[in-house]
């Protein structure tokens, strides 16, 4: 097994243990010459499953053949685990060799199964593999979501490394730490991932106050205060539970995730939060003074939102002049518009 770019050969040795999974042998790539070849870089292909051509087919096919790589010298099986290497290994998955003294283990764990994803043969014309490989939508969907879950769980933040890109869920509703998208040099085109501050803050207040508002209403009913009826509470809940629930279900789970988080993870929750703001404005101005100022309130809200959007448009569409010219748009001291102040 030779690396395409460097020419290094993959080898294993029973005399060197893996760095993390010490019950396995270490696997490494080394430049092997004819004088140093000692058999440690020889691997045997063992076909485990033919997905579409039947188990009797012993040929190796791209995409459809699942196989193991057994080390010729030690009999161990090449394996990629879920444990991540430290910084010196660039946080990549640990690759080891699973010991098998008898050399006859019929291991079918996904950790030791491999397949050829890309194959090039200059003597053959390009062909469409779709007519040779069948695909099941539901199986692919399940596999895709499982792999995405594994990938997301592997994206752990480095507590010892400061990053201007990361932010924590508690800061999202109040837009405390927007994110620099690209380089921030004076002559480069700069993009800043920031929303409309007015809409973010108003929606955050509406979503946070909402459960306390229901609790206050229920308290007034229990105290039998005039004008507070259970029918009104149920009408409010039935009309808005989907909006607030959508915000909560898209936001709260991030507090229990260990992976790296960014401000754009809040966008689905923000969508429901803005719908809740629109609902609250319609409910308030629709009942106040018999709805006389409802249209006016909608226009005022639209003009304010539009004006703020235009004011922050350079962040969205790109700014090619020195960042200090945007200093007036730093409404919060934590915004790293022209000075790196993203500390959390």
PDB file of N, CA, C and O in Angstrom, residues 1-3 7-14 26-45 69-76 78 97:
ATOM      1  N   UNK A   1       0.871  -1.174   0.000  1.00  0.00           N
ATOM      2  CA  UNK A   1       0.000   0.000   0.000  1.00  0.00           C
ATOM      3  C   UNK A   1       0.910   1.226   0.000  1.00  0.00           C
ATOM      4  O   UNK A   1       1.575   1.522   0.996  1.00  0.00           O
ATOM      5  N   UNK A   2       0.946   1.945  -1.127  1.00  0.00           N
ATOM      6  CA  UNK A   2       1.876   3.055  -1.306  1.00  0.00           C
ATOM      7  C   UNK A   2       1.111   4.365  -1.430  1.00  0.00           C
ATOM      8  O   UNK A   2       0.102   4.442  -2.151  1.00  0.00           O
ATOM      9  N   UNK A   3       1.563   5.387  -0.704  1.00  0.00           N
ATOM     10  CA  UNK A   3       0.952   6.705  -0.790  1.00  0.00           C
ATOM     11  C   UNK A   3       1.254   7.326  -2.148  1.00  0.00           C
ATOM     12  O   UNK A   3       2.396   7.314  -2.616  1.00  0.00           O
ATOM     13  N   UNK A   7       5.044   8.421  -2.096  1.00  0.00           N
ATOM     14  CA  UNK A   7       5.692   7.148  -2.374  1.00  0.00           C
ATOM     15  C   UNK A   7       5.991   6.335  -1.132  1.00  0.00           C
ATOM     16  O   UNK A   7       6.659   5.300  -1.216  1.00  0.00           O
ATOM     17  N   UNK A   8       5.512   6.796   0.037  1.00  0.00           N
ATOM     18  CA  UNK A   8       5.748   6.069   1.288  1.00  0.00           C
ATOM     19  C   UNK A   8       4.846   4.841   1.355  1.00  0.00           C
ATOM     20  O   UNK A   8       3.689   4.875   0.935  1.00  0.00           O
ATOM     21  N   UNK A   9       5.382   3.768   1.890  1.00  0.00           N
ATOM     22  CA  UNK A   9       4.646   2.511   2.003  1.00  0.00           C
ATOM     23  C   UNK A   9       4.088   2.350   3.411  1.00  0.00           C
ATOM     24  O   UNK A   9       4.743   2.709   4.402  1.00  0.00           O
ATOM     25  N   UNK A  10       2.880   1.805   3.496  1.00  0.00           N
ATOM     26  CA  UNK A  10       2.230   1.579   4.787  1.00  0.00           C
ATOM     27  C   UNK A  10       2.780   0.295   5.396  1.00  0.00           C
ATOM     28  O   UNK A  10       2.787  -0.758   4.744  1.00  0.00           O
ATOM     29  N   UNK A  11       3.219   0.380   6.636  1.00  0.00           N
ATOM     30  CA  UNK A  11       3.810  -0.790   7.275  1.00  0.00           C
ATOM     31  C   UNK A  11       3.381  -0.873   8.738  1.00  0.00           C
ATOM     32  O   UNK A  11       2.937   0.102   9.335  1.00  0.00           O
ATOM     33  N   UNK A  12       3.488  -2.054   9.293  1.00  0.00           N
ATOM     34  CA  UNK A  12       3.153  -2.296  10.695  1.00  0.00           C
ATOM     35  C   UNK A  12       4.212  -3.182  11.314  1.00  0.00           C
ATOM     36  O   UNK A  12       4.885  -3.960  10.620  1.00  0.00           O
ATOM     37  N   UNK A  13       4.350  -3.075  12.634  1.00  0.00           N
ATOM     38  CA  UNK A  13       5.334  -3.883  13.343  1.00  0.00           C
ATOM     39  C   UNK A  13       4.792  -4.248  14.711  1.00  0.00           C
ATOM     40  O   UNK A  13       4.246  -3.400  15.418  1.00  0.00           O
ATOM     41  N   UNK A  14       4.944  -5.510  15.088  1.00  0.00           N
ATOM     42  CA  UNK A  14       4.465  -5.949  16.397  1.00  0.00           C
ATOM     43  C   UNK A  14       5.357  -5.457  17.525  1.00  0.00           C
ATOM     44  O   UNK A  14       5.011  -5.597  18.700  1.00  0.00           O
ATOM     45  N   UNK A  26       1.214  -0.322  16.005  1.00  0.00           N
ATOM     46  CA  UNK A  26       1.254   0.966  15.327  1.00  0.00           C
ATOM     47  C   UNK A  26       1.336   0.769  13.809  1.00  0.00           C
ATOM     48  O   UNK A  26       1.971  -0.163  13.314  1.00  0.00           O
ATOM     49  N   UNK A  27       0.695   1.664  13.079  1.00  0.00           N
ATOM     50  CA  UNK A  27       0.766   1.686  11.617  1.00  0.00           C
ATOM     51  C   UNK A  27       1.383   3.012  11.210  1.00  0.00           C
ATOM     52  O   UNK A  27       0.979   4.072  11.681  1.00  0.00           O
ATOM     53  N   UNK A  28       2.369   2.959  10.332  1.00  0.00           N
ATOM     54  CA  UNK A  28       3.052   4.177   9.900  1.00  0.00           C
ATOM     55  C   UNK A  28       3.436   4.054   8.439  1.00  0.00           C
ATOM     56  O   UNK A  28       3.486   2.955   7.874  1.00  0.00           O
ATOM     57  N   UNK A  29       3.683   5.186   7.818  1.00  0.00           N
ATOM     58  CA  UNK A  29       4.123   5.223   6.422  1.00  0.00           C
ATOM     59  C   UNK A  29       5.591   5.615   6.382  1.00  0.00           C
ATOM     60  O   UNK A  29       5.990   6.620   6.968  1.00  0.00           O
ATOM     61  N   UNK A  30       6.393   4.813   5.708  1.00  0.00           N
ATOM     62  CA  UNK A  30       7.823   5.069   5.617  1.00  0.00           C
ATOM     63  C   UNK A  30       8.286   4.873   4.174  1.00  0.00           C
ATOM     64  O   UNK A  30       7.707   4.096   3.417  1.00  0.00           O
ATOM     65  N   UNK A  31       9.326   5.593   3.814  1.00  0.00           N
ATOM     66  CA  UNK A  31       9.920   5.425   2.498  1.00  0.00           C
ATOM     67  C   UNK A  31      10.758   4.158   2.497  1.00  0.00           C
ATOM     68  O   UNK A  31      11.810   4.082   3.157  1.00  0.00           O
ATOM     69  N   UNK A  32      10.308   3.153   1.785  1.00  0.00           N
ATOM     70  CA  UNK A  32      10.956   1.854   1.782  1.00  0.00           C
ATOM     71  C   UNK A  32      11.829   1.717   0.531  1.00  0.00           C
ATOM     72  O   UNK A  32      11.366   1.951  -0.589  1.00  0.00           O
ATOM     73  N   UNK A  33      13.062   1.336   0.729  1.00  0.00           N
ATOM     74  CA  UNK A  33      13.959   1.061  -0.390  1.00  0.00           C
ATOM     75  C   UNK A  33      14.195  -0.436  -0.492  1.00  0.00           C
ATOM     76  O   UNK A  33      13.853  -1.205   0.413  1.00  0.00           O
ATOM     77  N   UNK A  34      14.770  -0.846  -1.592  1.00  0.00           N
ATOM     78  CA  UNK A  34      15.012  -2.279  -1.790  1.00  0.00           C
ATOM     79  C   UNK A  34      15.946  -2.849  -0.728  1.00  0.00           C
ATOM     80  O   UNK A  34      15.845  -4.012  -0.337  1.00  0.00           O
ATOM     81  N   UNK A  35      16.849  -2.027  -0.228  1.00  0.00           N
ATOM     82  CA  UNK A  35      17.807  -2.509   0.773  1.00  0.00           C
ATOM     83  C   UNK A  35      17.188  -2.595   2.160  1.00  0.00           C
ATOM     84  O   UNK A  35      17.646  -3.365   2.997  1.00  0.00           O
ATOM     85  N   UNK A  36      16.136  -1.809   2.408  1.00  0.00           N
ATOM     86  CA  UNK A  36      15.532  -1.811   3.743  1.00  0.00           C
ATOM     87  C   UNK A  36      14.232  -2.599   3.787  1.00  0.00           C
ATOM     88  O   UNK A  36      13.609  -2.695   4.832  1.00  0.00           O
ATOM     89  N   UNK A  37      13.780  -3.134   2.654  1.00  0.00           N
ATOM     90  CA  UNK A  37      12.536  -3.899   2.626  1.00  0.00           C
ATOM     91  C   UNK A  37      12.679  -5.161   3.485  1.00  0.00           C
ATOM     92  O   UNK A  37      13.571  -5.985   3.291  1.00  0.00           O
ATOM     93  N   UNK A  38      11.787  -5.295   4.469  1.00  0.00           N
ATOM     94  CA  UNK A  38      11.859  -6.431   5.383  1.00  0.00           C
ATOM     95  C   UNK A  38      10.525  -7.152   5.495  1.00  0.00           C
ATOM     96  O   UNK A  38      10.302  -7.919   6.420  1.00  0.00           O
ATOM     97  N   UNK A  39       9.616  -6.900   4.568  1.00  0.00           N
ATOM     98  CA  UNK A  39       8.321  -7.569   4.587  1.00  0.00           C
ATOM     99  C   UNK A  39       7.279  -6.896   5.443  1.00  0.00           C
ATOM    100  O   UNK A  39       6.128  -7.345   5.501  1.00  0.00           O
ATOM    101  N   UNK A  40       7.637  -5.834   6.158  1.00  0.00           N
ATOM    102  CA  UNK A  40       6.681  -5.162   7.043  1.00  0.00           C
ATOM    103  C   UNK A  40       5.683  -4.292   6.288  1.00  0.00           C
ATOM    104  O   UNK A  40       4.745  -3.771   6.887  1.00  0.00           O
ATOM    105  N   UNK A  41       5.878  -4.111   4.991  1.00  0.00           N
ATOM    106  CA  UNK A  41       4.959  -3.276   4.217  1.00  0.00           C
ATOM    107  C   UNK A  41       4.086  -4.102   3.275  1.00  0.00           C
ATOM    108  O   UNK A  41       3.453  -3.550   2.377  1.00  0.00           O
ATOM    109  N   UNK A  42       4.045  -5.415   3.494  1.00  0.00           N
ATOM    110  CA  UNK A  42       3.223  -6.294   2.651  1.00  0.00           C
ATOM    111  C   UNK A  42       1.871  -6.554   3.306  1.00  0.00           C
ATOM    112  O   UNK A  42       1.799  -6.925   4.489  1.00  0.00           O
ATOM    113  N   UNK A  43       0.808  -6.383   2.536  1.00  0.00           N
ATOM    114  CA  UNK A  43      -0.560  -6.580   3.021  1.00  0.00           C
ATOM    115  C   UNK A  43      -1.307  -7.525   2.081  1.00  0.00           C
ATOM    116  O   UNK A  43      -1.081  -7.514   0.877  1.00  0.00           O
ATOM    117  N   UNK A  44      -2.203  -8.300   2.644  1.00  0.00           N
ATOM    118  CA  UNK A  44      -3.005  -9.246   1.867  1.00  0.00           C
ATOM    119  C   UNK A  44      -4.468  -8.788   1.845  1.00  0.00           C
ATOM    120  O   UNK A  44      -5.044  -8.431   2.879  1.00  0.00           O
ATOM    121  N   UNK A  45      -5.049  -8.782   0.662  1.00  0.00           N
ATOM    122  CA  UNK A  45      -6.443  -8.367   0.496  1.00  0.00           C
ATOM    123  C   UNK A  45      -7.349  -9.565   0.737  1.00  0.00           C
ATOM    124  O   UNK A  45      -7.171 -10.626   0.111  1.00  0.00           O
ATOM    125  N   UNK A  69      -7.644  -5.612   5.006  1.00  0.00           N
ATOM    126  CA  UNK A  69      -6.215  -5.612   4.706  1.00  0.00           C
ATOM    127  C   UNK A  69      -5.488  -6.268   5.872  1.00  0.00           C
ATOM    128  O   UNK A  69      -5.437  -5.710   6.974  1.00  0.00           O
ATOM    129  N   UNK A  70      -4.963  -7.478   5.614  1.00  0.00           N
ATOM    130  CA  UNK A  70      -4.282  -8.234   6.667  1.00  0.00           C
ATOM    131  C   UNK A  70      -2.768  -8.120   6.452  1.00  0.00           C
ATOM    132  O   UNK A  70      -2.265  -8.364   5.349  1.00  0.00           O
ATOM    133  N   UNK A  71      -2.056  -7.748   7.514  1.00  0.00           N
ATOM    134  CA  UNK A  71      -0.618  -7.584   7.428  1.00  0.00           C
ATOM    135  C   UNK A  71       0.052  -8.947   7.259  1.00  0.00           C
ATOM    136  O   UNK A  71      -0.232  -9.890   8.013  1.00  0.00           O
ATOM    137  N   UNK A  72       0.918  -9.050   6.270  1.00  0.00           N
ATOM    138  CA  UNK A  72       1.509 -10.339   5.926  1.00  0.00           C
ATOM    139  C   UNK A  72       2.394 -10.882   7.037  1.00  0.00           C
ATOM    140  O   UNK A  72       2.381 -12.078   7.333  1.00  0.00           O
ATOM    141  N   UNK A  73       3.139 -10.026   7.689  1.00  0.00           N
ATOM    142  CA  UNK A  73       4.114 -10.462   8.675  1.00  0.00           C
ATOM    143  C   UNK A  73       3.478 -10.817  10.015  1.00  0.00           C
ATOM    144  O   UNK A  73       3.782 -11.851  10.619  1.00  0.00           O
ATOM    145  N   UNK A  74       2.575  -9.953  10.507  1.00  0.00           N
ATOM    146  CA  UNK A  74       2.013 -10.121  11.848  1.00  0.00           C
ATOM    147  C   UNK A  74       0.609 -10.717  11.852  1.00  0.00           C
ATOM    148  O   UNK A  74       0.150 -11.188  12.896  1.00  0.00           O
ATOM    149  N   UNK A  75      -0.083 -10.683  10.707  1.00  0.00           N
ATOM    150  CA  UNK A  75      -1.446 -11.198  10.648  1.00  0.00           C
ATOM    151  C   UNK A  75      -2.490 -10.247  11.193  1.00  0.00           C
ATOM    152  O   UNK A  75      -3.676 -10.588  11.269  1.00  0.00           O
ATOM    153  N   UNK A  76      -2.087  -9.032  11.593  1.00  0.00           N
ATOM    154  CA  UNK A  76      -3.046  -8.072  12.143  1.00  0.00           C
ATOM    155  C   UNK A  76      -3.852  -7.421  11.017  1.00  0.00           C
ATOM    156  O   UNK A  76      -3.466  -7.457   9.845  1.00  0.00           O
ATOM    157  N   UNK A  78      -5.710  -4.052   9.372  1.00  0.00           N
ATOM    158  CA  UNK A  78      -5.675  -2.585   9.334  1.00  0.00           C
ATOM    159  C   UNK A  78      -7.014  -2.036   9.799  1.00  0.00           C
ATOM    160  O   UNK A  78      -8.068  -2.439   9.303  1.00  0.00           O
ATOM    161  N   UNK A  97      -3.348  -1.432  13.805  1.00  0.00           N
ATOM    162  CA  UNK A  97      -3.431  -2.780  13.248  1.00  0.00           C
ATOM    163  C   UNK A  97      -3.927  -3.713  14.349  1.00  0.00           C
ATOM    164  O   UNK A  97      -3.261  -3.894  15.375  1.00  0.00           O
TER     165      UNK A  97
END
